Amino acid sequence: MNTTLPAPFRGIVPPMVTPLSGPDELDVEGLERVVEHIIAGGVHGLFILGTTGEGPSLSYKLRMELIERVCRQVAGRVAVLVGITDTSFSESVDLAHYAHDEGADAVVLAAPYYFPARQEDLLRYIQHIAAELPLPIFLYNMPSHTKLAFEVELIKQAIQIPNVVGLKDSSGQFVYFQSVQLAVAQRPDFTLLVGPEEMLAATVLLGSHGGVPGGANLFPRLYVELWEAATAGDLETTRRLHAQTIRISTKLYCVGNYGTGITKAIKAALSCLGVCGTTMAEPFQALDAAEQARVRKVLDELASFEPEICAVKLR
Amino acid sequence: MNTTLPAPFRGIVPPMVTPLSGPDELDVEGLERVVEHIIAGGVHGLFILGTTGEGPSLSYKLRMELIERVCRQVAGRVAVLVGITDTSFSESVDLAHYAHDEGADAVVLAAPYYFPARQEDLLRYIQHIAAELPLPIFLYNMPSHTKLAFEVELIKQAIQIPNVVGLKDSSGQFVYFQSVQLAVAQRPDFTLLVGPEEMLAATVLLGSHGGVPGGANLFPRLYVELWEAATAGDLETTRRLHAQTIRISTKLYCVGNYGTGITKAIKAALSCLGVCGTTMAEPFQALDAAEQARVRKVLDELASFEPEICAVKLR
Amino acid sequence: MNTTLPAPFRGIVPPMVTPLSGPDELDVEGLERVVEHIIAGGVHGLFILGTTGEGPSLSYKLRMELIERVCRQVAGRVAVLVGITDTSFSESVDLAHYAHDEGADAVVLAAPYYFPARQEDLLRYIQHIAAELPLPIFLYNMPSHTKLAFEVELIKQAIQIPNVVGLKDSSGQFVYFQSVQLAVAQRPDFTLLVGPEEMLAATVLLGSHGGVPGGANLFPRLYVELWEAATAGDLETTRRLHAQTIRISTKLYCVGNYGTGITKAIKAALSCLGVCGTTMAEPFQALDAAEQARVRKVLDELASFEPEICAVKLR
Amino acid sequence: MNTTLPAPFRGIVPPMVTPLSGPDELDVEGLERVVEHIIAGGVHGLFILGTTGEGPSLSYKLRMELIERVCRQVAGRVAVLVGITDTSFSESVDLAHYAHDEGADAVVLAAPYYFPARQEDLLRYIQHIAAELPLPIFLYNMPSHTKLAFEVELIKQAIQIPNVVGLKDSSGQFVYFQSVQLAVAQRPDFTLLVGPEEMLAATVLLGSHGGVPGGANLFPRLYVELWEAATAGDLETTRRLHAQTIRISTKLYCVGNYGTGITKAIKAALSCLGVCGTTMAEPFQALDAAEQARVRKVLDELASFEPEICAVKLR
């Protein structure tokens, strides 16, 4: 419903997986359950069609169906952010207009990811596209997938564009993140979110606004409570919950150790919970039976550490 | 007109630039002139919507318009190969069917280029998509842009797929190319084309079938004659024309030294010839005036070496 | 004097620059001043012949002279750690014995850095060399320079070697560091130090033991106080001093933006303080006059934020 | 005996393996046999202490012993080139003087390989060190191991240094090699040698001077005859022998598929021939028994294609 986002926007914004019943077919019932499962965890927003959401692998038809259904179901309970990254300028703009019309609250834009461009190309691209987008824009730094980072100097320029309201940094480069935070310090309304959930505790302790943890598809409350503890400066709780995020990272995500291993493992775990199925979009396949069994075992192990927020009633 | 390609397919297949009158608008008259300019040089095929053709940067609407116009204009005079590479399986398949229906002769498929996949994912992806494609397929090895190479072992598997008929290798890895050539030696009908025009002479001398030289947008006859000389084992002519391709590479393509520097420079040079304009698709911009002047000067210099086939009547 | 290091070893261990009066000649007086300047800041150890110390660029003769002079001058006031990384196994072993005989307390060992080895080669190498080294060993993860990371699985094996007592991680990979911390949690005596000073606050807040900050050559007290605040959980002081380390990183180290930009800038700043000269070992050169002037200006700016611990009485 | 090398220096210069009886102990008898085995193949020079020679892994003592023994044994029959690459300027200079005094004919110098330097640093380094070296210098482009390429612009500057007489390019970048060849065309006395043996045929066909093929430790005559055929423009013989080099590359070198897989496999094969043992310097290990058996089988297979020059009388 196109709400006005707080500035800065604080909290946990899970990058939602896209439940599929076929390689390019939406699992409508699974989608409804995923949305409710995540919102029930107290999150502050939903980011759809990102990397964890397999956005670039889906047809435009499916992307539009997803936007429409999620916006309708969320119905303003939390903010909806929509990934519009594409190699084609026009397709990104069209998708953003569609998202706006369906009621989304912001768009998320990584670098166009086929051609290796330069910083000056990228800045001009952002300036051009921002002028045509009907919603606030979060820049999305994702060099492992786009081959191109938003360097600190570019960020300094980009924050002068009126509808560029934040940065989601998934580079995993801690020093870069701290440099950006210093560089945007004069713009206290500019939102700084971290991608890798293993960096959530540290970056929030040092003053940033929140994160986009993939694991929050599974254990939304864990990341919400971690964010609350770090925001409040409760170091003991922060350390304890942070340790759990590292366990999830090193034990769960390494099952099926590939490019989208994280998404495969999260879908596998969600299927253990009865939330949605394991189907992946091309070019990936779901974890196999042995890996799936391993996921189930890891879930048990994880539950033993934080039974309140990570205990999963396995189907 | 969906001709049957020779197997192997030998010769020069320029990766055609896409003339634009706006960032996502086709320059129809420029397109007609480019097609005729290239065909007049004696080439053996046209490859549209590749990297030089800025395929991934164009909207689907424009891509379809381009396919339709090129197929109609070429009208079977040479083979038309259509790039269908995409991060979305469904969009690739749809584009291939469109190309088939418009009369194209083959499709060209690189790895899906957002997620970093593994070889086994990539092989399965090729197997799945090949089963749905209505045309012969050239695999397109382009790791600098897709982050993922078709390794030799994968090629050995992929050549067993009936409609996988060839490989265009743009990796620039000479050792890899030779390894592939040995690996496919038992399949004399399998086509092996090289991307980087600087490798055309050497690879054809050593027995491969041809190339996809970007410079053939500008000087089609140069690359055709080089291919003929190397195919015939005329070492003296081969060396002389090869030296000219290295001059083009080191003098022309370095004007505007970026990710798509080659396409920028080729469009700039074509504009000096009055063939088409310099407009680039986002996220790139045409060379600036100083660079454009430099291109004009380089063209004069290049013409002085091979006046017959590189003399350009500048507008 | 070969003291027994505490286990774990906590605190700040600056990677000392090597003052030079010529490309391969020690500046003996500068060396004495640097050592005293750093120790006066309250640090817990000195790491010589590391990356900041330009160790690999120095002749063995100079390395030995440095070891001997530093050990003699420090005289047990703080621990002395000596870098012995080399591409030649024998040379590393010889240097370690020399360090032992001169009274050093530990050696620091990165991967041999010419050949790209595999994890299993690296583990066997560590096992072999550890058996011949007369001192405790800190592993030194430095993939940007060695092309080879100590992966978490290797660390799990390496901590079983009796004289492997700690890890200095200079990868800048925050997620990796947290994964290692979890992996060695069952060995509370194992020391975990972070290289990049921009990560010192965060890693200590989350439970690691200290750091090896290059900037502590210049402002030793800043990093000592930051470490103390983070260790004590004083979040407000930690954030304030952390912000200063990011200022140093983004303003000072970018003057002369190259491979050893940090060392060049630190030597330039130390020369402003009258501690030592700016001479670099080959293949590098000192900052030029304009860059040197810029360093002086940055120092003023830095002093304005933390006048107590970063005010520098410029010569 | 410090002969004057022809300019350009044409032919085959095998990068000799270093036979070892322990990780840092020379196998003196093996060494004598390797030298005679290679010279008997008709090669034009010997390159010791390169990458295949495991130079950087050996102690200085061993390197000096090797230089002395090889120079004495070769006794002017072919040119001896000595690798002096090091991270320490002084150690490189000292080794070069030693090589000169023992009678070597030239030195080979790659970039110092610890610190990631810039082109301007590297050029200045070459200028400085060339002034102190008593022998002609071949630059050695080896970015996979040194992290730093000699870019074409640097080569254009470096050829102006009087004792820089040639380039050995082991980058595997064919386009780069052709660009260098064009850039140095005005210096017909400047020697251009290619490292990867898979590129020998193509580069010599296109006018360069020779190569430094690792496989010539094993089958020196194969590479000599290939070089002769390509130099003479005998395309049929060139193609036939080239195919054999690709077989060697894809069948033999992949046994033990690691960083120094090539050296391991060559030593394993030489041991099948009774020339020398399989011992590797740290951090590597010889192929294991299963791999060694595989090498023996591959040798049989290779001999079946070129029985005259690749038949090996196995011990």
Coordinates of N, CA and C in Angstrom, one line a residue, chain A residues 204-208 230-231 233, chain C residues 201 226 234-244:
Chain A
V204 N 25.4 -3.9 13.7 CA 24.4 -3.2 14.5 C 25.0 -2.7 15.8
L205 N 25.8 -3.5 16.4 CA 26.6 -3.0 17.6 C 27.3 -1.7 17.3
L206 N 27.8 -1.6 16.1 CA 28.6 -0.4 15.7 C 27.8 0.6 15.1
G207 N 26.4 0.5 15.2 CA 25.6 1.6 14.8 C 24.8 1.6 13.5
S208 N 24.8 0.5 12.8 CA 24.0 0.4 11.6 C 22.6 0.0 11.9
A230 N 21.3 -6.2 20.1 CA 22.4 -5.4 19.6 C 22.1 -4.0 19.6
T231 N 20.9 -3.6 19.2 CA 20.4 -2.3 19.2 C 20.4 -1.7 20.6
G233 N 22.3 -2.7 23.0 CA 23.6 -2.7 23.6 C 23.7 -3.8 24.6
Chain C
A201 N 37.4 -3.6 16.7 CA 36.3 -3.4 17.7 C 35.2 -4.5 17.6
L226 N 41.0 1.2 22.6 CA 39.9 0.6 21.9 C 39.7 -0.8 22.3
D234 N 32.4 -1.7 27.0 CA 32.0 -0.3 27.1 C 31.7 0.1 25.6
L235 N 30.4 0.0 25.3 CA 30.0 0.1 23.9 C 30.2 1.6 23.4
E236 N 29.9 2.5 24.2 CA 30.0 3.9 23.8 C 31.5 4.3 23.4
T237 N 32.4 4.0 24.3 CA 33.8 4.3 24.0 C 34.3 3.5 22.8
T238 N 33.8 2.2 22.7 CA 34.2 1.4 21.6 C 33.8 2.1 20.3
R239 N 32.6 2.5 20.2 CA 32.1 3.1 19.0 C 32.9 4.4 18.6
R240 N 33.2 5.2 19.6 CA 33.8 6.4 19.4 C 35.3 6.2 18.9
L241 N 36.0 5.3 19.5 CA 37.4 5.0 19.1 C 37.4 4.2 17.8
H242 N 36.4 3.3 17.6 CA 36.3 2.6 16.3 C 36.1 3.6 15.2
A243 N 35.3 4.6 15.4 CA 35.1 5.6 14.3 C 36.4 6.2 13.9
Q244 N 37.2 6.4 14.9 CA 38.6 7.0 14.6 C 39.4 6.1 13.8

